[in-house]
Coordinates of C-alpha atoms and ligand atoms in Angstrom, one line a residue:
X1 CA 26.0 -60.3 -10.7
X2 CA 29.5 -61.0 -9.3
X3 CA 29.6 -63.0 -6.5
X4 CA 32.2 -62.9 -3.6
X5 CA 34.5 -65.8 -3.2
X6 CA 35.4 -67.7 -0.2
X7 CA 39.6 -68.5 0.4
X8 CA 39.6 -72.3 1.6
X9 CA 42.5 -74.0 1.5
X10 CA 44.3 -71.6 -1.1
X11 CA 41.1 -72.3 -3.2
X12 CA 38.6 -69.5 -4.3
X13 CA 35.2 -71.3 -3.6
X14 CA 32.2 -69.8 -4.8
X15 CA 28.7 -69.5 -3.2
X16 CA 25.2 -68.5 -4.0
X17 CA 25.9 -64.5 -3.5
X18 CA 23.2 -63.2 -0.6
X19 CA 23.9 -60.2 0.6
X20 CA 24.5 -57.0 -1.8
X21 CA 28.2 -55.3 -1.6
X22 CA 27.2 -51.2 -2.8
X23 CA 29.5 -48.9 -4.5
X24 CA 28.5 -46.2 -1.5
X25 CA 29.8 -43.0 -3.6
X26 CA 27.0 -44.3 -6.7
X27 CA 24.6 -46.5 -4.2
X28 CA 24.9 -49.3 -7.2
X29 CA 25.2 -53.1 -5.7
X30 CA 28.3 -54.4 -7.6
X31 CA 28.3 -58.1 -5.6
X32 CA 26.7 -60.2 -4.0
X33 CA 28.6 -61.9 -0.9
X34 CA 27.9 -65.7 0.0
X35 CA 26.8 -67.0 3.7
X36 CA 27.9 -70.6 4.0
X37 CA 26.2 -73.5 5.0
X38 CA 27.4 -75.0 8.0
X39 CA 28.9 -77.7 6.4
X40 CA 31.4 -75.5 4.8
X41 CA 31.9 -73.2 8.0
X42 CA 33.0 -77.2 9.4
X43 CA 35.3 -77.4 6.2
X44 CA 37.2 -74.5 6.7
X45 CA 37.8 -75.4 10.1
X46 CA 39.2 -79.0 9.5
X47 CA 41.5 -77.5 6.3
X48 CA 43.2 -74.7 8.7
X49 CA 42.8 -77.2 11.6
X50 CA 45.0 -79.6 9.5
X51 CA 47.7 -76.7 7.9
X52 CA 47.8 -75.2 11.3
X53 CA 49.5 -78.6 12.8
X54 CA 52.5 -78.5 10.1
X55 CA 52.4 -74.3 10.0
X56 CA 53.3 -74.5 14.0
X57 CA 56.4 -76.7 13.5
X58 CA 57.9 -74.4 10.6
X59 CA 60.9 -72.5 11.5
X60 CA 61.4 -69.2 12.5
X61 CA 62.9 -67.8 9.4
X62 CA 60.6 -69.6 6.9
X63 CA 57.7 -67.7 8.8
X64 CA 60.1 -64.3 8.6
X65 CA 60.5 -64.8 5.0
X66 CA 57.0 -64.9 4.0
X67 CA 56.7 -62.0 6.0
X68 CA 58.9 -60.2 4.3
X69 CA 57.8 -61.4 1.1
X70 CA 54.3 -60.2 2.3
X71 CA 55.4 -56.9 3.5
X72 CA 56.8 -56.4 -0.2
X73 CA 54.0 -57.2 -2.1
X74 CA 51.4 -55.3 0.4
X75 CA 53.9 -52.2 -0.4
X76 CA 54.0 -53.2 -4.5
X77 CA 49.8 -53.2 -4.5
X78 CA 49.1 -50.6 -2.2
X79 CA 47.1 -49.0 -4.7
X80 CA 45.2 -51.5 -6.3
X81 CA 44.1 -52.6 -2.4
X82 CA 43.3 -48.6 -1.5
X83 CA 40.8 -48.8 -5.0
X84 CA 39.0 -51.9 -3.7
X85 CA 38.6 -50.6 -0.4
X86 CA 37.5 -47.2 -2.2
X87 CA 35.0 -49.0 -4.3
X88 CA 33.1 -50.7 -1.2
X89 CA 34.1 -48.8 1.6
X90 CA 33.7 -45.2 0.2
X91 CA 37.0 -43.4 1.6
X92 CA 39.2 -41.3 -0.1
X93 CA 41.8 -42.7 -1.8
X94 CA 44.3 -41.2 -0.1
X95 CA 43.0 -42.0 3.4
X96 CA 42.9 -45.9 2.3
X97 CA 46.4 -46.2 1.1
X98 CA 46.7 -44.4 4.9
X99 CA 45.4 -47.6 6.5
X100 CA 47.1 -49.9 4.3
X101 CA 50.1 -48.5 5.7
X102 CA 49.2 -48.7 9.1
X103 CA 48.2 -52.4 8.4
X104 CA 52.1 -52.5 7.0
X105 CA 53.1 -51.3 10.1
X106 CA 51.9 -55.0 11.7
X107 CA 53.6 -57.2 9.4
X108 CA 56.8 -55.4 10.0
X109 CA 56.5 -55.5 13.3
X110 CA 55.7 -59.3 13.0
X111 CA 58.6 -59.9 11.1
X112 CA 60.7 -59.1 14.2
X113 CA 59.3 -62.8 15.6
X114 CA 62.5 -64.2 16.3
X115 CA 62.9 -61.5 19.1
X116 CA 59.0 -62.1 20.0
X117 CA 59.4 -65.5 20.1
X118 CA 62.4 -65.7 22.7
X119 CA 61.9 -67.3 25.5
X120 CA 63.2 -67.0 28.9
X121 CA 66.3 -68.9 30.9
X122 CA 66.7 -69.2 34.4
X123 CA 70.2 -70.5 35.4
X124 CA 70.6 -73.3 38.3
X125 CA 67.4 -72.0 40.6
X126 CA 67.8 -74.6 42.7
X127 CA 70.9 -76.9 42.6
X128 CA 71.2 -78.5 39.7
X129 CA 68.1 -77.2 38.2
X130 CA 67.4 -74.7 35.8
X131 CA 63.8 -73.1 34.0
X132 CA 62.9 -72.0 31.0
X133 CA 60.1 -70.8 29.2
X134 CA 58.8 -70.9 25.4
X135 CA 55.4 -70.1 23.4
X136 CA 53.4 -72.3 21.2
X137 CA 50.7 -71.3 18.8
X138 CA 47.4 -71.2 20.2
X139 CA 45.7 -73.8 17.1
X140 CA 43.2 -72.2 15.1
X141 CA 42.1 -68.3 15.1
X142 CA 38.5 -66.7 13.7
X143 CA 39.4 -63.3 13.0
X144 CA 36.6 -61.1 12.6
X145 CA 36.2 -57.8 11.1
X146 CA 34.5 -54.6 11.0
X147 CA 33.9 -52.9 7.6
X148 CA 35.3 -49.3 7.9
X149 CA 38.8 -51.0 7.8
X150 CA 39.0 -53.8 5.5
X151 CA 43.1 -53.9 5.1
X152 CA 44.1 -52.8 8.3
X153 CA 42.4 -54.5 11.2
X154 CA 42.5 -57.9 9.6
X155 CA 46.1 -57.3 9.3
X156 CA 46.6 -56.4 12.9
X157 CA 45.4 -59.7 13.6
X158 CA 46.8 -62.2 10.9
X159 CA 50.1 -60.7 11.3
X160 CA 51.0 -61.9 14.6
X161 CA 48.5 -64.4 14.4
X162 CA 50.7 -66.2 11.3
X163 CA 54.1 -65.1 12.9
X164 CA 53.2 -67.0 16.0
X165 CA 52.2 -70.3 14.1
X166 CA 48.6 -70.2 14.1
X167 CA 46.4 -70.8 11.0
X168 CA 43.4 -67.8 10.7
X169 CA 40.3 -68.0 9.5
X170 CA 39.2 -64.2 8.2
X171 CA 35.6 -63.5 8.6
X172 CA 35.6 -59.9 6.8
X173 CA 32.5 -57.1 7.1
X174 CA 29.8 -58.3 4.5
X175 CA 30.0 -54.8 3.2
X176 CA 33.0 -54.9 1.8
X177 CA 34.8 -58.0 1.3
X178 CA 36.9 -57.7 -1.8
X179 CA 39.8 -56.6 0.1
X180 CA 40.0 -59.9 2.4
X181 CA 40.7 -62.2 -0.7
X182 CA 43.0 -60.1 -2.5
X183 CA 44.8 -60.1 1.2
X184 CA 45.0 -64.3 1.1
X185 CA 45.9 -64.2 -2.8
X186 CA 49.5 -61.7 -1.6
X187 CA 49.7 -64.1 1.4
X188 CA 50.1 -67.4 -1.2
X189 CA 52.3 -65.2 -3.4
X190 CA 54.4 -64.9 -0.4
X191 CA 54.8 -68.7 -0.2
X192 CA 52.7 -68.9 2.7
X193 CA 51.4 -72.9 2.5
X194 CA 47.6 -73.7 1.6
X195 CA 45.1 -73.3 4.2
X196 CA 47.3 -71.3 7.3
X197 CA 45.2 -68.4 6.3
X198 CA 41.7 -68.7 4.6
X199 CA 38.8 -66.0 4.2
X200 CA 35.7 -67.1 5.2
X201 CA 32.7 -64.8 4.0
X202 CA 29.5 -64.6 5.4
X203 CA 27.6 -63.1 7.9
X204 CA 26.0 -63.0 11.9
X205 CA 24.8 -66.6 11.6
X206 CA 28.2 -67.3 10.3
X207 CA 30.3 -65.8 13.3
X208 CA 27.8 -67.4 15.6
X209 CA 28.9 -70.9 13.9
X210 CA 32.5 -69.9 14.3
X211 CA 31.8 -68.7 18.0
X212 CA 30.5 -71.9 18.5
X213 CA 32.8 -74.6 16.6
X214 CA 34.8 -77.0 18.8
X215 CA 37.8 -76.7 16.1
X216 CA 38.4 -73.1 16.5
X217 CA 41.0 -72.0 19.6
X218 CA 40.3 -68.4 19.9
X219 CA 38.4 -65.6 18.6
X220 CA 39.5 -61.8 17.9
X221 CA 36.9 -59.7 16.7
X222 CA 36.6 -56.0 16.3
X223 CA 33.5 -54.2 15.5
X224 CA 30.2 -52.3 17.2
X225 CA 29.7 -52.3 21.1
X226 CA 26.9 -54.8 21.3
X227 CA 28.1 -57.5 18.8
X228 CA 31.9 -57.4 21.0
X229 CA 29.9 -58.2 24.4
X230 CA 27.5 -60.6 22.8
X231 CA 31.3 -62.1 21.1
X232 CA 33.1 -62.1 23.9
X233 CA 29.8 -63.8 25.8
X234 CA 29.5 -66.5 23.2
X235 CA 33.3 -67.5 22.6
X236 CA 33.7 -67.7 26.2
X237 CA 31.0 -70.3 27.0
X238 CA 32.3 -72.1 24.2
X239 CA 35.9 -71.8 26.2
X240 CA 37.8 -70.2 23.8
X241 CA 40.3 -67.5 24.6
X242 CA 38.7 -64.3 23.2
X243 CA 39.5 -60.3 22.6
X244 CA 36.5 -58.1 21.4
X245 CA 37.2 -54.7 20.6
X246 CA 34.2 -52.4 20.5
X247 CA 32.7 -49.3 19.5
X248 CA 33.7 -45.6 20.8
X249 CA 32.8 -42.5 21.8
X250 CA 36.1 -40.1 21.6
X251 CA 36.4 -37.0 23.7
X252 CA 39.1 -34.1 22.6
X253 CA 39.3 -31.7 25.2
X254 CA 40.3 -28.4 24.5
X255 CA 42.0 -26.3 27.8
X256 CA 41.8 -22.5 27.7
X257 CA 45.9 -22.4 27.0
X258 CA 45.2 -24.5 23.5
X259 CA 46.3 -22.9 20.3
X260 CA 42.8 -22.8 18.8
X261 CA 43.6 -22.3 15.0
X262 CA 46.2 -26.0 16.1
X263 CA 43.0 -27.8 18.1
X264 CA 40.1 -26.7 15.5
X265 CA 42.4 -28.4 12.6
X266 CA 42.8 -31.6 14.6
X267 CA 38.8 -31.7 15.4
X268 CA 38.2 -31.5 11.5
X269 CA 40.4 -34.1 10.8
X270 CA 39.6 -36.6 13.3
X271 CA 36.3 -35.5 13.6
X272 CA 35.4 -36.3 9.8
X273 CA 38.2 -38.0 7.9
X274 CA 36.9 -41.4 6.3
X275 CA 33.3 -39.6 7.1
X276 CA 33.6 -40.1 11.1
X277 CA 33.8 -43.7 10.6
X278 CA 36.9 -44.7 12.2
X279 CA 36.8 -46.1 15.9
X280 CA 39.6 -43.9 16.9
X281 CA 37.2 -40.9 15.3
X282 CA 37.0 -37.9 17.4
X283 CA 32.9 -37.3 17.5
X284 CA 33.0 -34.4 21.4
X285 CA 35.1 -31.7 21.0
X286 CA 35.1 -30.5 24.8
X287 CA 35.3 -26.9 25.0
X288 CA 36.3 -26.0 28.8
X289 CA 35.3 -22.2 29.8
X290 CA 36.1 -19.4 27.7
X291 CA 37.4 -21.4 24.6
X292 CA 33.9 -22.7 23.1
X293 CA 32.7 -19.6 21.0
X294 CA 35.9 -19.0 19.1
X295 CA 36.7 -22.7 18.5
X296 CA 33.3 -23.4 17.2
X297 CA 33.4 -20.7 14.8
X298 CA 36.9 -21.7 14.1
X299 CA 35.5 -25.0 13.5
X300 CA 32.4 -24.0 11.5
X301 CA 34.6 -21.8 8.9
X302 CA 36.8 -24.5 8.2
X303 CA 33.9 -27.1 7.5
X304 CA 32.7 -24.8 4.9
X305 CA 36.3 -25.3 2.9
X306 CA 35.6 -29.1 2.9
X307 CA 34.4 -31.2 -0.2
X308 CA 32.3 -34.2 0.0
X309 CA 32.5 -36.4 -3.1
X310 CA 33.4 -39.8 -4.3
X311 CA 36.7 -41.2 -2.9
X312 CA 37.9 -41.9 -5.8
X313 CA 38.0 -38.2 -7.1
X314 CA 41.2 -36.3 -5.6
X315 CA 39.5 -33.3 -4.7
X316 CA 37.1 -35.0 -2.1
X317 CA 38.2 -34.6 1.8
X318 CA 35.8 -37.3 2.7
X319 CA 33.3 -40.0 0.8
X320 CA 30.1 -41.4 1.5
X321 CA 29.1 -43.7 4.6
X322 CA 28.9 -47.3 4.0
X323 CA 24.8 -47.7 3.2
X324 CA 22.0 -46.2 2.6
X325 CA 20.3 -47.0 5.8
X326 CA 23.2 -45.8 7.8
X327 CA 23.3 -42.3 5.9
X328 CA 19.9 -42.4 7.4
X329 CA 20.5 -42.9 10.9
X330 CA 23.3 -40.6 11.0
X331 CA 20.5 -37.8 9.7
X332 CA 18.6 -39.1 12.2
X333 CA 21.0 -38.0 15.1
X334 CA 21.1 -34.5 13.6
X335 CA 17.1 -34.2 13.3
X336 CA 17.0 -35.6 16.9
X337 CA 19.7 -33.2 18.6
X338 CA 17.9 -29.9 17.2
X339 CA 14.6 -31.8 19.4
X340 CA 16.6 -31.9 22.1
X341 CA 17.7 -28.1 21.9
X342 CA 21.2 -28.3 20.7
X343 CA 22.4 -25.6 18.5
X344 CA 22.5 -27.3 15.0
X345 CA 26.1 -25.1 13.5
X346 CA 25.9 -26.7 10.3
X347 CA 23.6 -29.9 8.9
X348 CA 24.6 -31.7 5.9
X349 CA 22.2 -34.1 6.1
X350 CA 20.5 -33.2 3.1
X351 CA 23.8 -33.5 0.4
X352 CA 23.0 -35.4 -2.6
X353 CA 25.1 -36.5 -4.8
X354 CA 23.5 -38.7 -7.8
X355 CA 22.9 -42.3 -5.6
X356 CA 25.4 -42.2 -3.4
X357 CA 25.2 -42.2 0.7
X358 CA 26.6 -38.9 1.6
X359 CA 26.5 -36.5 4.7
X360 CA 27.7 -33.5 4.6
X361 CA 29.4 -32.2 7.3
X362 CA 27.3 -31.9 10.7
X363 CA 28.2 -29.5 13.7
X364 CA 26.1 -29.8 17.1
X365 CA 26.7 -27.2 19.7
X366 CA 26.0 -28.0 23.4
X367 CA 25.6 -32.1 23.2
X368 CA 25.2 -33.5 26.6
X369 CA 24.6 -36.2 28.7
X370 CA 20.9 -37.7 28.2
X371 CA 20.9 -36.9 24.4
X372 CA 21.2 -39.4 22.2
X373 CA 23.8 -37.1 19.7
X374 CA 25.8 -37.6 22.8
X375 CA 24.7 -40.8 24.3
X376 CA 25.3 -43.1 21.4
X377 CA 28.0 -43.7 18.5
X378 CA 27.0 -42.0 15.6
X379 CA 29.7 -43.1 13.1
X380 CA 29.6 -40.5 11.0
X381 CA 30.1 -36.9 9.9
X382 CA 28.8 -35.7 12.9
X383 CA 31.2 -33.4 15.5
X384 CA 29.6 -32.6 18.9
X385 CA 30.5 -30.0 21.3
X386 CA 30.2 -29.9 24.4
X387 CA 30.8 -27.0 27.1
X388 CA 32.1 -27.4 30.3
X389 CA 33.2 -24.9 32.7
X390 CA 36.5 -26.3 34.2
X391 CA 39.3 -29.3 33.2
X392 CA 37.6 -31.4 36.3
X393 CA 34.3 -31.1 34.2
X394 CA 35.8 -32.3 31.7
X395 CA 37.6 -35.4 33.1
X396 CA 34.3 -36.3 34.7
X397 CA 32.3 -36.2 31.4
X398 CA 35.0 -38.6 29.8
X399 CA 35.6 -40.8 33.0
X400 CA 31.2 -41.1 33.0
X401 CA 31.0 -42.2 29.6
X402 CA 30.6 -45.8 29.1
X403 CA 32.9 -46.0 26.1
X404 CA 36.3 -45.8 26.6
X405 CA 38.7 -46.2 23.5
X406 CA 40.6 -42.8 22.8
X407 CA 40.9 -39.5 23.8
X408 CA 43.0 -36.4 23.3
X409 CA 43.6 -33.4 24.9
X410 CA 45.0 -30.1 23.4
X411 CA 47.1 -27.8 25.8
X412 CA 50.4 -25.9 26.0
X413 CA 50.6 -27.0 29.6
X414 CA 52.7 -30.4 29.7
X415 CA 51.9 -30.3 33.8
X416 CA 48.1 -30.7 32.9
X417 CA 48.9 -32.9 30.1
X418 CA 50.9 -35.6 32.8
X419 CA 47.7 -35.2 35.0
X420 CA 45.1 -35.9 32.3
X421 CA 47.0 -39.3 30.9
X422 CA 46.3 -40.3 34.9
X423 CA 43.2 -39.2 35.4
X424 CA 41.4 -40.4 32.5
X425 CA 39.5 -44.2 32.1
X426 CA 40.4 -44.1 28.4
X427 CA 42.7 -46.9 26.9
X428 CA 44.4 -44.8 23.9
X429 CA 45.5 -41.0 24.8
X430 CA 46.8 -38.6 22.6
X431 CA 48.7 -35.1 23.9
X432 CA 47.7 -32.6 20.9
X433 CA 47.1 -35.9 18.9
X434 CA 43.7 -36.4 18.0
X435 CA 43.8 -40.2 16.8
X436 CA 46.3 -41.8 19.2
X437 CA 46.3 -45.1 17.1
X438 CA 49.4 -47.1 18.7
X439 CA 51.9 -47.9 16.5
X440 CA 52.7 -52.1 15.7
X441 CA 55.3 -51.7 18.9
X442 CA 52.5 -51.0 21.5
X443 CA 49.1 -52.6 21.9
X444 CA 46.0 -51.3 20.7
X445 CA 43.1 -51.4 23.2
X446 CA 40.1 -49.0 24.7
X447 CA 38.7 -49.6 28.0
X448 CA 35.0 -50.6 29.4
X449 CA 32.1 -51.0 26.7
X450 CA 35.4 -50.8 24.3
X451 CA 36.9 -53.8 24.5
X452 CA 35.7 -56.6 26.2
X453 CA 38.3 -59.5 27.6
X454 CA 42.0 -58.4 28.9
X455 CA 44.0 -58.5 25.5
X456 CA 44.4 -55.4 23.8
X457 CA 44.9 -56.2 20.0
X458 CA 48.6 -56.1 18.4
X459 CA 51.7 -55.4 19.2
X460 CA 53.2 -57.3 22.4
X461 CA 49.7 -58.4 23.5
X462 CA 49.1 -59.8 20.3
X463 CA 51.6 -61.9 20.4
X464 CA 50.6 -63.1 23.7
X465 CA 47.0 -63.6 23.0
X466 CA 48.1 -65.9 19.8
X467 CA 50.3 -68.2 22.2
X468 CA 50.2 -70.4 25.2
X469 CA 52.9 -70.6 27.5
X470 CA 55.1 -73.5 28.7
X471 CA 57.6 -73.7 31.9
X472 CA 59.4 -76.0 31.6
X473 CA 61.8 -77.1 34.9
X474 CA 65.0 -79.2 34.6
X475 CA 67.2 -81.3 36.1
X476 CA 69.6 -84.3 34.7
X477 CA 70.4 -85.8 38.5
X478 CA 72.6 -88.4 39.2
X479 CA 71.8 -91.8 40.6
X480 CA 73.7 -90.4 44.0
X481 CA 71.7 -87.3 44.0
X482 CA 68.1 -89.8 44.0
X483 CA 66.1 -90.1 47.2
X484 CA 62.3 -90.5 48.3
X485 CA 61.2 -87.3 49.9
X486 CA 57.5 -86.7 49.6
X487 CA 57.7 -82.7 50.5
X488 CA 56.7 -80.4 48.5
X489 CA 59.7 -79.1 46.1
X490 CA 61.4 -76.2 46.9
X491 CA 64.0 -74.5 45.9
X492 CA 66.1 -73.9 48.9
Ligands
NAD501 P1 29.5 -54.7 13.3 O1 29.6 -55.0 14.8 O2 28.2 -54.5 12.7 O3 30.2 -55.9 12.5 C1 31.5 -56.4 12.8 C2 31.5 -57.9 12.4 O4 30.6 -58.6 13.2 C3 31.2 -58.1 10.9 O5 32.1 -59.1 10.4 C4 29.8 -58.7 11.0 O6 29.5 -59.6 9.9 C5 29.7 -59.3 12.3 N1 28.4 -59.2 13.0 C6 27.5 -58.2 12.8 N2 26.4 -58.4 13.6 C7 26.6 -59.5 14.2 C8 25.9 -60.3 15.2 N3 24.7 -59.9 15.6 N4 26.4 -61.4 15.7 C9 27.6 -61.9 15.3 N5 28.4 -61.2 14.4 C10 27.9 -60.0 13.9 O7 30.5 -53.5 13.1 P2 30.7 -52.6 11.8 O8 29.5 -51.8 11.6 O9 31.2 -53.5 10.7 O10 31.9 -51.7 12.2 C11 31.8 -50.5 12.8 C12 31.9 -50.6 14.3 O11 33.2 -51.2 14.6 C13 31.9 -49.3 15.1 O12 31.2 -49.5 16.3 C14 33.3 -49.0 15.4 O13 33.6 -48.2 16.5 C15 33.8 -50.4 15.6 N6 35.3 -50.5 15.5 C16 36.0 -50.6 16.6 C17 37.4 -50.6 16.5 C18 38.3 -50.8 17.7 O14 39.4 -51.1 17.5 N7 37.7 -50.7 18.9 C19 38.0 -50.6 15.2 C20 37.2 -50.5 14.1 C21 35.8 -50.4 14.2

């Protein structure tokens, strides 16, 4: 059985393979992925510990270069990467080249670094004295990732990461890791040196040992709700600057003015593109008042034109979920909101398809509060609805819920639209978008059990949250000018 390789120090490094990578759309384990001892979770540290000391001090257009180098060859294998994420992840094809792009999207935006970089000036603040301000690398950064996107989300972290003069360590999902080595192998093409970005595979004991080493500077992690508090919890008391984006609950509200054919299209394809397993994944379609019986049935006709199939067949609209165990619990949500009395429009839970993980579409009528189809983050191919009589309900419903990454709301009426982007305690918000994923230029960040610590991920808090500040204050006084004064300094 193929074992997954570690990326030290522009090395592959094998391990003794642990835990099984699947081909979700066949259920067959095609690799085994490695867990480190500790002593090599202590190497990988010293080798980008080491690159990340020369990395810091290279200049601004040998960074931009292998950017743009990067950029190029990410565009020239943009297929190849979509069929290994399609092999471990499941998604369609299409929908992986998708976030590949989206990852793109960073490393342009990072190759921009001579403007991010710029510091300020402050001309003669005082007499004879003048300020100015710069940003240094922050040392050495654990990125950690979640498995339903193996391309993008470590590339909206190494991006800026690298631009800014750090050296990354990668901790990719354990589910499918393929992706995160052939991501360091494009990075060395690029001329990027050995070591400034390795892939470290593994699993919970090994981010614990990250979270925990003395060599690493800071820590961005994205993934599920509980692991980003307990990461945020651990890197802190280790005293390392941290940003731990979490798990979601999305909310599309529909207002009685919508076009319904335009808002029952958007709730199919955020609702179950990749399978429902993106974080920015609308799972509560929030019918207000008289709009809830024709937009379900609007909904339910149009999940009875999808196909579920392997992603790598172009006819399928969506692939499997990522395990076995998973496909499980998702059917466990459906079984478990017809127990609590909501209407059951349409259960896929029983699709088979030779050994692969599938779920068929799923379509719960009248989720609430107190359920756990509504309470919890199903991650899957699962839409709710819920009713509510009036746009206050609705604001209420989202602002109560403890998750708090997107939202969207689907109206004609740009007055209520302006209200709702104040009203609501949701970080991302889309106007008759359903997945308001920033682009590079903005940051990328939910709000309460969403993200835990102040940095929202990419984009111009990225580049912040990768650097530390200097001031520095100057003066070049003449011997006349010299006195003993022991006030404090000011500047008037
Ligand atoms: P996960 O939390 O299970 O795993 C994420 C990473 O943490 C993996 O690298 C894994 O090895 C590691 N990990 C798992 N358990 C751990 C533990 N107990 N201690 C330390 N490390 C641990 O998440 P996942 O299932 O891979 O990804 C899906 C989740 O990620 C969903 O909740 C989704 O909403 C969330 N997500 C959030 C965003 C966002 O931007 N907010 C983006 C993508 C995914």
């Amino acid at each position: 059985m193929r074992t997954i390789p570690h990326v030290i120090g522009g090395q592959l490094r094998e391990g003794e393979g642990v835990s099984p990578v699947h081909n979700p759309a066949t259920g067959e384990v095609t690799a085994l992925v490695p867990v480190p001892e500790p002593t090599l979770v202590d190497e990988v540290v010293a080798v980008a510990t080491q690159a990340a000391s020369t990395w810091r001090t290279s200049t601004q257009s040998a960074r931009t270069n292998i950017l743009f180098a990067f950029r190029h060859l990410l565009v020239e294998h943009t297929d190849e990467l979509a069929a290994l994420v399609t092999a471990e992840h499941g998604k369609t094809l299409a929908d992986a080249r998708g976030e590949i792009a989206r990852g793109i999207e960073n490393v342009e935006y990072a190759c921009g670094l001579a403007e991010l970089l710029k510091g300020d000036f402050s001309n003669q603040v005082a007499d004879g004295v003048d300020v100015h301000s710069l940003r240094e690398p922050v040392g050495v950064v654990a990125a950690i990732t979640p498995f339903n996107f193996p391309v993008m989300v470590p590339l909206w972290m190494s991006a800026n990461a690298l631009a800014t003069g750090n050296a990354v360590i990668l901790k990719p999902s354990e589910r499918d890791p393929s992706p995160a080595v052939r991501l360091a192998e494009l990075l060395r093409l690029a001329g990027l040196p050995d070591g400034v970005f390795n892939v470290l595979q593994g699993n919970a004991t090994t981010v614990n040992q990250l979270l925990e080493h003395p060599g690493v500077d800071a820590v961005s992690f994205v993934g599920s709700t509980p692991v980003a508090r307990h990461v945020h919890a651990t890197a802190s008391a280790n005293e390392k600057r941290v940003q731990a984006l979490g798990g979601a609950k999305n909310h599309m509200v529909v207002l009685a003015d919508a076009d319904l054919d335009v808002a029952a299209d958007a709730a199919i394809n955020a609702g179950f593109g990749s399978a429902g397993e993106r974080c920015m994944a609308i799972s509560v379609v929030v019918a207000v008042g008289e709009v809830a019986d024709p937009l379900v049935a609007k909904i339910a006709e149009r999940l009875d034109r999808l196909t579920v199939g392997p992603g790598d067949l172009s006819t399928s609209d969506f692939g499997p979920v990522i395990t076995r165990e998973h496909r499980d619990r998702v059917a466990s949500y459906v079984a478990s909101a017809a127990a609590d009395g909501i209407t059951v429009v349409r259960d896929g839970t029983s699709l088979a398809i030779g050994g692969g993980f599938f779920v068929g579409p799923c379509l719960l009528d009248g989720v609430h509060p107190g359920t756990r189809a509504y309470d919890d983050e199903i991650f899957g191919p699962v839409l709710g609805v819920a009713r509510v009589a009036t746009y206050d309900d609705a604001v209420r419903l989202i602002n109560q819920n403890p998750y708090g990454n997107g939202v969207a709301l689907f109206t004609r009426d740009g007055n209520a639209a302006r209200r709702f982007t104040r009203d609501v305690t949701v970080g991302m918000i889309g106007i008759n978008v359903p997945i308001p994923v920033p682009i590079a230029s903005y940051s990328f960040g939910g709000w309460k059990n969403s993200l835990f610590g102040h940095a929202h991920m990419y984009g111009p808090e990225g580049i912040a949250f990768y650097t530390r500040a200097k001031v520095v204050t100057t003066r070049w006084p003449q011997p006349s000018d010299s006195q003993i004064d022991l006030g404090f300094p000011t500047t008037r």
